[in-house]
Short mmCIF file of C-alpha atoms and ligand atoms in Angstrom, two decimals:
data_model
loop_
_atom_site.label_atom_id
_atom_site.label_comp_id
_atom_site.label_asym_id
_atom_site.label_seq_id
_atom_site.Cartn_x
_atom_site.Cartn_y
_atom_site.Cartn_z
CA UNK G 498 -50.99 -143.19 53.63
CA UNK G 499 -48.16 -140.86 54.54
CA UNK G 500 -50.06 -138.91 57.21
CA UNK G 501 -50.84 -140.30 60.65
CA UNK G 502 -54.47 -141.27 60.19
CA UNK G 503 -57.06 -143.35 61.97
CA UNK G 504 -59.11 -145.78 59.95
CA UNK G 505 -62.61 -147.13 60.60
CA UNK G 506 -63.95 -149.97 58.49
CA UNK G 507 -67.51 -150.23 57.24
CA UNK G 508 -68.13 -153.93 56.69
CA UNK G 509 -70.76 -154.47 54.03
CA UNK G 510 -69.37 -157.37 52.02
CA UNK G 511 -68.44 -156.26 48.51
CA UNK G 512 -69.61 -152.73 49.38
CA UNK G 513 -67.13 -152.43 52.28
CA UNK G 514 -64.95 -149.32 52.53
CA UNK G 515 -62.94 -147.32 55.00
CA UNK G 516 -63.31 -143.97 56.69
CA UNK G 517 -59.93 -142.28 57.08
CA UNK G 518 -59.60 -139.61 59.78
CA UNK G 519 -56.69 -137.22 60.35
CA UNK G 520 -54.93 -134.00 59.39
CA UNK G 521 -53.62 -133.06 55.93
CA UNK G 522 -55.48 -135.86 54.19
CA UNK G 523 -57.31 -133.87 51.53
CA UNK G 524 -54.14 -132.61 49.83
CA UNK G 525 -52.18 -135.85 50.24
CA UNK G 526 -52.18 -137.91 46.98
CA UNK G 527 -51.70 -141.07 49.07
CA UNK G 528 -55.20 -140.61 50.54
CA UNK G 529 -56.56 -141.64 47.13
CA UNK G 530 -54.40 -144.73 46.58
CA UNK G 531 -56.35 -147.82 45.62
CA UNK G 532 -59.46 -146.02 44.32
CA UNK G 533 -60.92 -147.26 41.01
CA UNK G 534 -58.95 -146.28 37.89
CA UNK G 535 -60.70 -144.03 35.38
CA UNK G 536 -59.96 -141.44 32.73
CA UNK G 537 -62.37 -138.91 34.22
CA UNK G 538 -63.02 -137.57 37.69
CA UNK G 539 -65.61 -134.97 38.65
CA UNK G 540 -65.21 -132.83 41.76
CA UNK G 541 -68.66 -131.78 42.98
CA UNK G 542 -68.50 -128.93 45.46
CA UNK G 543 -70.29 -125.66 46.13
CA UNK G 544 -69.62 -121.94 45.79
CA UNK G 545 -68.40 -121.68 49.40
CA UNK G 546 -66.22 -124.78 49.73
CA UNK G 547 -64.71 -124.95 46.23
CA UNK G 548 -62.76 -121.65 46.50
CA UNK G 549 -61.29 -122.92 49.78
CA UNK G 550 -60.38 -126.53 48.95
CA UNK G 551 -61.05 -127.61 45.34
CA UNK G 552 -57.58 -126.63 44.05
CA UNK G 553 -55.92 -128.75 46.76
CA UNK G 554 -58.10 -131.72 45.91
CA UNK G 555 -57.47 -131.28 42.19
CA UNK G 556 -53.69 -131.16 42.77
CA UNK G 557 -53.84 -134.34 44.85
CA UNK G 558 -55.83 -136.15 42.12
CA UNK G 559 -53.72 -134.86 39.24
CA UNK G 560 -51.76 -137.75 37.72
CA UNK G 561 -54.39 -140.25 38.81
CA UNK G 562 -57.07 -139.05 36.33
CA UNK G 563 -56.38 -137.65 32.83
CA UNK G 564 -59.34 -135.28 33.02
CA UNK G 565 -60.52 -133.68 36.25
CA UNK G 566 -63.80 -131.81 35.82
CA UNK G 567 -65.41 -129.59 38.41
CA UNK G 568 -68.86 -128.26 39.22
CA UNK G 569 -69.76 -125.72 41.88
CA UNK G 570 -73.32 -126.09 43.09
CA UNK G 571 -75.18 -123.20 44.69
CA UNK G 572 -74.77 -123.31 48.48
CA UNK G 573 -77.73 -124.15 50.72
CA UNK G 574 -80.32 -126.73 51.71
CA UNK G 575 -82.83 -124.99 49.43
CA UNK G 576 -80.72 -126.11 46.44
CA UNK G 577 -80.82 -129.80 47.37
CA UNK G 578 -83.29 -130.51 44.59
CA UNK G 579 -83.86 -131.96 41.10
CA UNK G 580 -82.65 -128.83 39.32
CA UNK G 581 -79.25 -128.90 41.03
CA UNK G 582 -78.96 -132.67 40.59
CA UNK G 583 -79.68 -132.21 36.88
CA UNK G 584 -76.78 -129.74 36.64
CA UNK G 585 -74.41 -132.52 37.76
CA UNK G 586 -75.74 -134.84 35.04
CA UNK G 587 -75.41 -131.97 32.52
CA UNK G 588 -71.68 -131.63 33.20
CA UNK G 589 -71.11 -135.39 33.17
CA UNK G 590 -72.80 -135.76 29.78
CA UNK G 591 -71.44 -132.58 28.21
CA UNK G 592 -67.88 -133.68 29.09
CA UNK G 593 -68.42 -137.22 27.76
CA UNK G 594 -67.87 -138.86 31.15
CA UNK G 595 -68.16 -142.64 30.89
CA UNK G 596 -69.46 -145.18 33.40
CA UNK G 597 -66.06 -145.48 35.10
CA UNK G 598 -65.93 -141.79 36.04
CA UNK G 599 -65.26 -141.24 39.74
CA UNK G 600 -67.23 -138.49 41.52
CA UNK G 601 -65.69 -136.67 44.50
CA UNK G 602 -68.11 -134.99 46.93
CA UNK G 603 -66.23 -132.05 48.43
CA UNK G 604 -68.49 -130.30 50.95
CA UNK G 605 -70.99 -130.76 53.73
CA UNK G 606 -73.99 -133.05 53.88
CA UNK G 607 -75.89 -131.22 51.15
CA UNK G 608 -73.10 -131.72 48.58
CA UNK G 609 -72.45 -135.27 49.84
CA UNK G 610 -76.10 -136.38 49.66
CA UNK G 611 -76.54 -134.94 46.16
CA UNK G 612 -73.24 -136.23 44.78
CA UNK G 613 -74.01 -139.69 46.16
CA UNK G 614 -77.43 -139.69 44.49
CA UNK G 615 -75.90 -138.47 41.21
CA UNK G 616 -73.34 -141.30 41.43
CA UNK G 617 -76.06 -143.85 42.21
CA UNK G 618 -78.04 -142.91 39.13
CA UNK G 619 -75.57 -141.70 36.45
CA UNK G 620 -75.35 -144.53 33.91
CA UNK G 621 -76.99 -146.68 36.62
CA UNK G 622 -74.11 -146.20 39.00
CA UNK G 623 -70.56 -144.83 39.02
CA UNK G 624 -68.08 -144.85 41.93
CA UNK G 625 -67.90 -141.91 44.32
CA UNK G 626 -65.73 -140.73 47.19
CA UNK G 627 -66.83 -138.61 50.12
CA UNK G 628 -64.53 -135.77 51.19
CA UNK G 629 -66.71 -134.25 53.93
CA UNK G 630 -65.85 -130.71 55.02
CA UNK G 631 -68.33 -130.14 57.87
CA UNK G 632 -68.22 -131.84 61.25
CA UNK G 633 -71.76 -133.10 60.67
CA UNK G 634 -70.78 -134.68 57.38
CA UNK G 635 -67.64 -136.26 58.87
CA UNK G 636 -69.49 -137.96 61.74
CA UNK G 637 -72.78 -138.76 60.04
CA UNK G 638 -73.93 -137.89 56.55
CA UNK G 639 -70.88 -139.05 54.55
CA UNK G 640 -70.98 -142.46 56.25
CA UNK G 641 -73.51 -145.18 55.54
CA UNK G 642 -74.71 -144.55 52.02
CA UNK G 643 -77.92 -142.56 52.44
CA UNK G 644 -78.05 -140.23 49.44
CA UNK G 645 -80.79 -138.06 48.03
CA UNK G 646 -82.53 -134.76 47.53
CA UNK G 647 -85.49 -132.93 49.04
CA UNK G 648 -89.00 -132.74 47.57
CA UNK G 649 -91.08 -129.59 48.15
CA UNK G 650 -93.37 -131.78 50.28
CA UNK G 651 -90.64 -133.40 52.39
CA UNK G 652 -86.95 -133.54 53.28
CA UNK G 653 -84.78 -136.32 51.80
CA UNK G 654 -87.86 -137.91 50.26
CA UNK G 655 -86.17 -138.96 47.00
CA UNK G 656 -82.93 -140.90 47.08
CA UNK G 657 -81.03 -144.17 47.16
CA UNK G 658 -78.85 -146.25 49.43
CA UNK G 659 -75.49 -146.12 47.66
CA UNK G 660 -72.15 -146.58 49.40
CA UNK G 661 -69.04 -144.51 48.64
CA UNK G 662 -65.65 -146.06 47.84
CA UNK G 663 -64.00 -144.22 50.71
CA UNK G 664 -64.65 -141.40 53.19
CA UNK G 665 -61.76 -138.99 53.76
CA UNK G 666 -62.21 -136.89 56.92
CA UNK G 667 -59.55 -134.19 56.94
CA UNK G 668 -59.91 -132.45 60.30
CA UNK G 669 -57.88 -129.43 59.12
CA UNK G 670 -60.79 -128.21 56.97
CA UNK G 671 -62.93 -127.70 60.07
CA UNK G 672 -60.82 -124.63 60.83
CA UNK G 673 -62.81 -122.57 58.30
CA UNK G 674 -66.21 -123.87 59.40
CA UNK G 675 -68.44 -121.23 61.06
CA UNK G 676 -68.92 -121.88 64.82
CA UNK G 677 -72.67 -122.36 64.40
CA UNK G 678 -72.07 -125.14 61.84
CA UNK G 679 -69.47 -126.74 64.13
CA UNK G 680 -72.03 -126.85 66.96
CA UNK G 681 -74.57 -128.41 64.58
CA UNK G 682 -72.06 -131.23 64.00
CA UNK G 683 -71.65 -131.69 67.74
CA UNK G 684 -75.37 -132.54 67.96
CA UNK G 685 -74.83 -135.62 65.79
CA UNK G 686 -71.80 -136.61 67.90
CA UNK G 687 -73.77 -136.24 71.14
CA UNK G 688 -76.57 -138.48 69.84
CA UNK G 689 -74.24 -141.51 69.66
CA UNK G 690 -73.79 -141.59 73.45
CA UNK G 691 -77.38 -142.11 74.63
CA UNK G 692 -78.21 -144.51 71.77
CA UNK G 693 -75.12 -146.73 71.82
CA UNK G 694 -72.32 -145.95 74.26
CA UNK G 695 -72.78 -144.48 77.73
CA UNK G 696 -69.00 -144.31 78.26
CA UNK G 697 -68.78 -142.06 75.21
CA UNK G 698 -71.54 -139.90 76.71
CA UNK G 699 -69.46 -139.51 79.89
CA UNK G 700 -66.33 -138.81 77.79
CA UNK G 701 -68.25 -136.07 75.97
CA UNK G 702 -69.27 -134.52 79.29
CA UNK G 703 -65.58 -134.45 80.26
CA UNK G 704 -64.27 -133.16 76.91
CA UNK G 705 -66.93 -130.85 75.49
CA UNK G 706 -64.78 -127.76 76.13
CA UNK G 707 -61.83 -129.41 74.31
CA UNK G 708 -64.08 -130.17 71.36
CA UNK G 709 -65.37 -126.60 71.18
CA UNK G 710 -61.72 -125.47 71.16
CA UNK G 711 -61.07 -128.02 68.36
CA UNK G 712 -58.31 -129.64 70.42
CA UNK G 713 -56.92 -132.20 67.98
CA UNK G 714 -56.77 -135.39 70.03
CA UNK G 715 -60.30 -134.80 71.39
CA UNK G 716 -61.58 -134.16 67.87
CA UNK G 717 -59.95 -137.32 66.52
CA UNK G 718 -61.48 -139.39 69.31
CA UNK G 719 -64.96 -137.90 68.86
CA UNK G 720 -64.98 -138.29 65.07
CA UNK G 721 -63.54 -141.81 65.22
CA UNK G 722 -65.92 -143.06 67.94
CA UNK G 723 -68.91 -141.53 66.11
CA UNK G 724 -67.86 -143.23 62.87
CA UNK G 725 -67.27 -146.55 64.68
CA UNK G 726 -70.77 -146.48 66.17
CA UNK G 727 -72.35 -145.52 62.87
CA UNK G 728 -70.31 -148.19 61.04
CA UNK G 729 -71.46 -150.82 63.51
CA UNK G 730 -75.14 -149.89 63.14
CA UNK G 731 -74.98 -149.60 59.34
CA UNK G 732 -73.06 -152.90 59.15
CA UNK G 733 -76.01 -154.63 60.85
CA UNK G 734 -78.84 -152.81 59.09
CA UNK G 735 -77.70 -151.03 55.92
CA UNK G 736 -81.19 -150.30 54.57
CA UNK G 737 -82.92 -149.39 57.82
CA UNK G 738 -85.21 -152.33 58.21
CA UNK G 739 -85.01 -151.77 61.98
CA UNK G 740 -81.92 -150.98 64.05
CA UNK G 741 -80.59 -148.13 61.86
CA UNK G 742 -83.57 -146.00 62.87
CA UNK G 743 -81.93 -145.40 66.28
CA UNK G 744 -79.53 -143.03 64.48
CA UNK G 745 -82.54 -140.74 64.24
CA UNK G 746 -82.61 -140.00 67.99
CA UNK G 747 -84.01 -136.47 68.34
CA UNK G 748 -84.68 -136.27 64.60
CA UNK G 749 -88.46 -136.79 64.64
CA UNK G 750 -88.94 -133.65 66.76
CA UNK G 751 -85.95 -132.01 65.02
CA UNK G 752 -87.30 -132.45 61.50
CA UNK G 753 -90.62 -130.93 62.65
CA UNK G 754 -88.70 -127.91 63.96
CA UNK G 755 -86.74 -127.54 60.70
CA UNK G 756 -89.85 -127.83 58.53
CA UNK G 757 -92.09 -125.78 60.83
CA UNK G 758 -89.61 -122.89 61.05
CA UNK G 759 -88.90 -123.02 57.29
CA UNK G 760 -85.75 -124.81 56.07
CA UNK G 761 -82.61 -122.85 56.85
CA UNK G 762 -83.97 -120.93 59.85
CA UNK G 763 -82.79 -123.68 62.21
CA UNK G 764 -79.82 -125.80 61.13
CA UNK G 765 -80.40 -129.55 61.05
CA UNK G 766 -78.09 -130.04 64.06
CA UNK G 767 -79.90 -127.32 66.01
CA UNK G 768 -83.23 -129.07 65.47
CA UNK G 769 -81.61 -132.34 66.54
CA UNK G 770 -80.23 -130.64 69.68
CA UNK G 771 -83.62 -129.42 70.90
CA UNK G 772 -85.20 -132.60 69.50
CA UNK G 773 -82.95 -134.83 71.63
CA UNK G 774 -84.10 -133.00 74.77
CA UNK G 775 -87.72 -133.64 73.71
CA UNK G 776 -87.03 -137.31 72.93
CA UNK G 777 -85.28 -137.73 76.28
CA UNK G 778 -88.21 -136.07 78.05
CA UNK G 779 -90.58 -138.44 76.25
CA UNK G 780 -88.37 -141.35 77.36
CA UNK G 781 -88.63 -140.08 80.95
CA UNK G 782 -92.41 -139.84 80.77
CA UNK G 783 -92.48 -143.41 79.43
CA UNK G 784 -90.52 -144.47 82.53
CA UNK G 785 -87.31 -145.32 80.65
CA UNK G 786 -84.89 -142.70 82.06
CA UNK G 787 -84.85 -140.52 85.14
CA UNK G 788 -84.86 -136.73 85.52
CA UNK G 789 -81.12 -136.68 86.16
CA UNK G 790 -80.36 -138.29 82.78
CA UNK G 791 -82.50 -135.74 80.95
CA UNK G 792 -80.74 -132.94 82.85
CA UNK G 793 -77.29 -134.27 81.93
CA UNK G 794 -78.19 -134.53 78.26
CA UNK G 795 -79.71 -131.04 78.28
CA UNK G 796 -76.54 -129.68 79.92
CA UNK G 797 -74.28 -131.30 77.33
CA UNK G 798 -76.37 -129.98 74.43
CA UNK G 799 -76.27 -126.49 75.96
CA UNK G 800 -72.49 -126.62 76.37
CA UNK G 801 -72.18 -127.60 72.70
CA UNK G 802 -73.74 -124.24 71.81
CA UNK G 803 -77.05 -125.74 70.76
CA UNK G 804 -80.62 -124.79 71.65
CA UNK G 805 -82.26 -126.91 74.34
CA UNK G 806 -85.69 -125.31 74.10
CA UNK G 807 -87.81 -125.94 71.01
CA UNK G 808 -89.48 -123.06 69.14
CA UNK G 809 -93.20 -122.34 69.01
CA UNK G 810 -94.46 -123.39 65.58
CA UNK G 811 -98.04 -122.19 65.97
CA UNK G 812 -99.65 -119.61 68.26
CA UNK G 813 -103.01 -121.38 68.33
CA UNK G 814 -102.20 -125.08 68.52
CA UNK G 815 -98.45 -125.52 68.81
CA UNK G 816 -98.50 -129.18 69.86
CA UNK G 817 -101.00 -129.94 67.09
CA UNK G 818 -98.67 -128.41 64.50
CA UNK G 819 -95.75 -130.51 65.79
CA UNK G 820 -97.89 -133.66 65.62
CA UNK G 821 -99.04 -132.82 62.10
CA UNK G 822 -95.44 -132.37 60.90
CA UNK G 823 -94.17 -135.46 62.71
CA UNK G 824 -96.77 -137.68 61.03
CA UNK G 825 -94.89 -136.98 57.76
CA UNK G 826 -91.73 -138.55 59.23
CA UNK G 827 -90.39 -141.52 57.22
CA UNK G 828 -90.59 -143.70 60.34
CA UNK G 829 -94.35 -143.14 60.69
CA UNK G 830 -96.52 -146.12 59.83
CA UNK G 831 -100.18 -145.63 58.89
CA UNK G 832 -100.07 -142.18 60.53
CA UNK G 833 -98.62 -143.53 63.79
CA UNK G 834 -95.47 -141.65 64.78
CA UNK G 835 -92.49 -143.76 65.87
CA UNK G 836 -90.08 -142.04 68.23
CA UNK G 837 -86.53 -143.08 69.03
CA UNK G 838 -86.46 -143.30 72.83
CA UNK G 839 -83.50 -144.05 75.10
CA UNK G 840 -83.16 -146.30 78.11
CA UNK G 841 -80.33 -144.52 79.94
CA UNK G 842 -77.97 -147.47 79.57
CA UNK G 843 -76.70 -146.58 76.10
CA UNK G 844 -79.55 -148.30 74.29
CA UNK G 845 -82.37 -146.97 72.14
CA UNK G 846 -85.51 -148.30 70.52
CA UNK G 847 -88.48 -147.23 68.45
CA UNK G 848 -91.63 -146.49 70.44
CA UNK G 849 -95.05 -145.05 69.72
CA UNK G 850 -96.76 -142.80 72.28
CA UNK G 851 -100.29 -141.49 72.84
CA UNK G 852 -100.85 -138.03 71.38
CA UNK G 853 -101.74 -136.60 74.82
CA UNK G 854 -98.36 -137.66 76.21
CA UNK G 855 -96.53 -136.21 73.21
CA UNK G 856 -98.50 -132.96 73.60
CA UNK G 857 -97.35 -132.77 77.25
CA UNK G 858 -93.72 -133.24 76.16
CA UNK G 859 -94.02 -130.52 73.51
CA UNK G 860 -95.66 -128.11 75.95
CA UNK G 861 -92.91 -128.76 78.52
CA UNK G 862 -90.05 -128.35 76.02
CA UNK G 863 -91.10 -125.30 73.97
CA UNK G 864 -90.17 -121.69 74.71
P1 NAD H 1442 -74.22 -128.09 54.56
O1 NAD H 1442 -73.78 -129.09 53.60
O2 NAD H 1442 -75.28 -127.14 54.13
O3 NAD H 1442 -72.95 -127.26 55.07
C1 NAD H 1442 -73.14 -126.23 56.00
C2 NAD H 1442 -72.52 -124.90 55.52
O4 NAD H 1442 -71.11 -124.95 55.74
C3 NAD H 1442 -72.70 -124.62 54.04
O5 NAD H 1442 -72.90 -123.26 53.85
C4 NAD H 1442 -71.36 -125.05 53.45
O6 NAD H 1442 -71.07 -124.42 52.23
C5 NAD H 1442 -70.42 -124.62 54.53
N1 NAD H 1442 -69.15 -125.34 54.61
C6 NAD H 1442 -68.96 -126.67 54.43
N2 NAD H 1442 -67.69 -126.99 54.74
C7 NAD H 1442 -67.07 -125.84 55.08
C8 NAD H 1442 -65.75 -125.54 55.50
N3 NAD H 1442 -64.84 -126.50 55.71
N4 NAD H 1442 -65.43 -124.26 55.74
C9 NAD H 1442 -66.38 -123.28 55.60
N5 NAD H 1442 -67.65 -123.52 55.25
C10 NAD H 1442 -67.99 -124.79 54.98
O7 NAD H 1442 -74.76 -128.76 55.92
P2 NAD H 1442 -74.32 -130.05 56.75
O8 NAD H 1442 -74.70 -129.74 58.14
O9 NAD H 1442 -72.96 -130.47 56.43
O10 NAD H 1442 -75.29 -131.17 56.18
C11 NAD H 1442 -76.68 -131.08 56.31
C12 NAD H 1442 -77.31 -131.98 55.27
O11 NAD H 1442 -76.90 -133.31 55.52
C13 NAD H 1442 -78.81 -131.97 55.26
O12 NAD H 1442 -79.26 -131.88 53.93
C14 NAD H 1442 -79.19 -133.31 55.86
O13 NAD H 1442 -80.41 -133.80 55.36
C15 NAD H 1442 -78.04 -134.16 55.44
N6 NAD H 1442 -77.79 -135.32 56.27
C16 NAD H 1442 -77.66 -136.52 55.66
C17 NAD H 1442 -77.38 -137.65 56.40
C18 NAD H 1442 -77.14 -138.96 55.69
O14 NAD H 1442 -77.06 -140.00 56.36
N7 NAD H 1442 -76.99 -138.97 54.40
C19 NAD H 1442 -77.25 -137.58 57.79
C20 NAD H 1442 -77.38 -136.32 58.40
C21 NAD H 1442 -77.66 -135.20 57.63
N1 LIG H 1443 -78.32 -140.16 59.72
C1 LIG H 1443 -79.12 -141.33 59.89
C2 LIG H 1443 -78.69 -142.48 59.07
O1 LIG H 1443 -77.70 -142.42 58.38
O2 LIG H 1443 -79.33 -143.49 59.10
#
């Protein structure tokens, strides 16, 4: 690769691949060296990202694939559904794309999750490459092979584990990302500290202002360390039979916020921000962390530009509404909610809790 880039390996046997992190990668043909040969490639993007970056990606791929097709999906979480997925299959079939066709996901987590699922199922599986363009996608969703779409009754309820061939994180593209979306990505970066690396948590406390300013060396470190932690967890538990669930720190409360407010009102990262404060408060009430740890985490989340207070979801029985939504979480077993709690030493685990205790946490953490 001609650019100076950092590389993180995901070790999954024959499904191993690398995450490449740096500047100028998207437009550099060398970023795509060594990918599977094929006659056809399909760039899957959306109506916001394609006008910004699809031409650069196409130019970089030109010469490698005889035919480069493109589809622009409608932008938004509300389009992460069967109908949009079907439109990807429509293009693949209409253009006669064979089972060697390589799909390129150019966009945030919505495009990445849908492209991955399309790749997992088209002709029972074709290769795909993640070119994530949001901070959230670069540090989380493009890595680890969770792909899928939403069902009207639940988020990410239909999907597959399917690993990409490579993840190409070009930090230059973050320059066009709206500030609110950048902060949402910071939530997923922050989560890696309490669950896996207390030193990284301290580093984030020291460098949050640099990250907000998109200072390059800070950004490289944060994206690389996040990817390393995720790679390590996924390498041990690809299909979430246990350990991988810790990556959902703050997500049980966060998903309830997203669903309860109506998808799109709160960004995923915003729900995770307030949700991490709630999960830390639950950890404190279970005797796992002290008040000071919760305060530090709350302070960091606030400095990242994220909400630290959760919204009211119901005027009559707010805690009851949260509990009702959280029972739908994929980690719930026989109606028992499993929370990711932290120990304050850079470790996390799954824990159930009595409803009364959870109600107290919700009451203490809502506006
Ligand atoms: P997103 O894909 O909706 O992107 C956010 C917004 O930013 C969109 O409007 C998008 O068009 C725009 N955008 C993207 N890149 C841009 C750029 N460089 N410049 C300007 N605008 C740009 O949201 P997201 O936060 O990236 O991803 C959220 C999704 O990811 C959710 O559907 C969530 O379920 C999923 N997710 C998946 C995993 C996983 O492991 N697969 C993990 C976390 C989240
Ligand atoms: N974002 C959680 C996971 O990939 O498992």
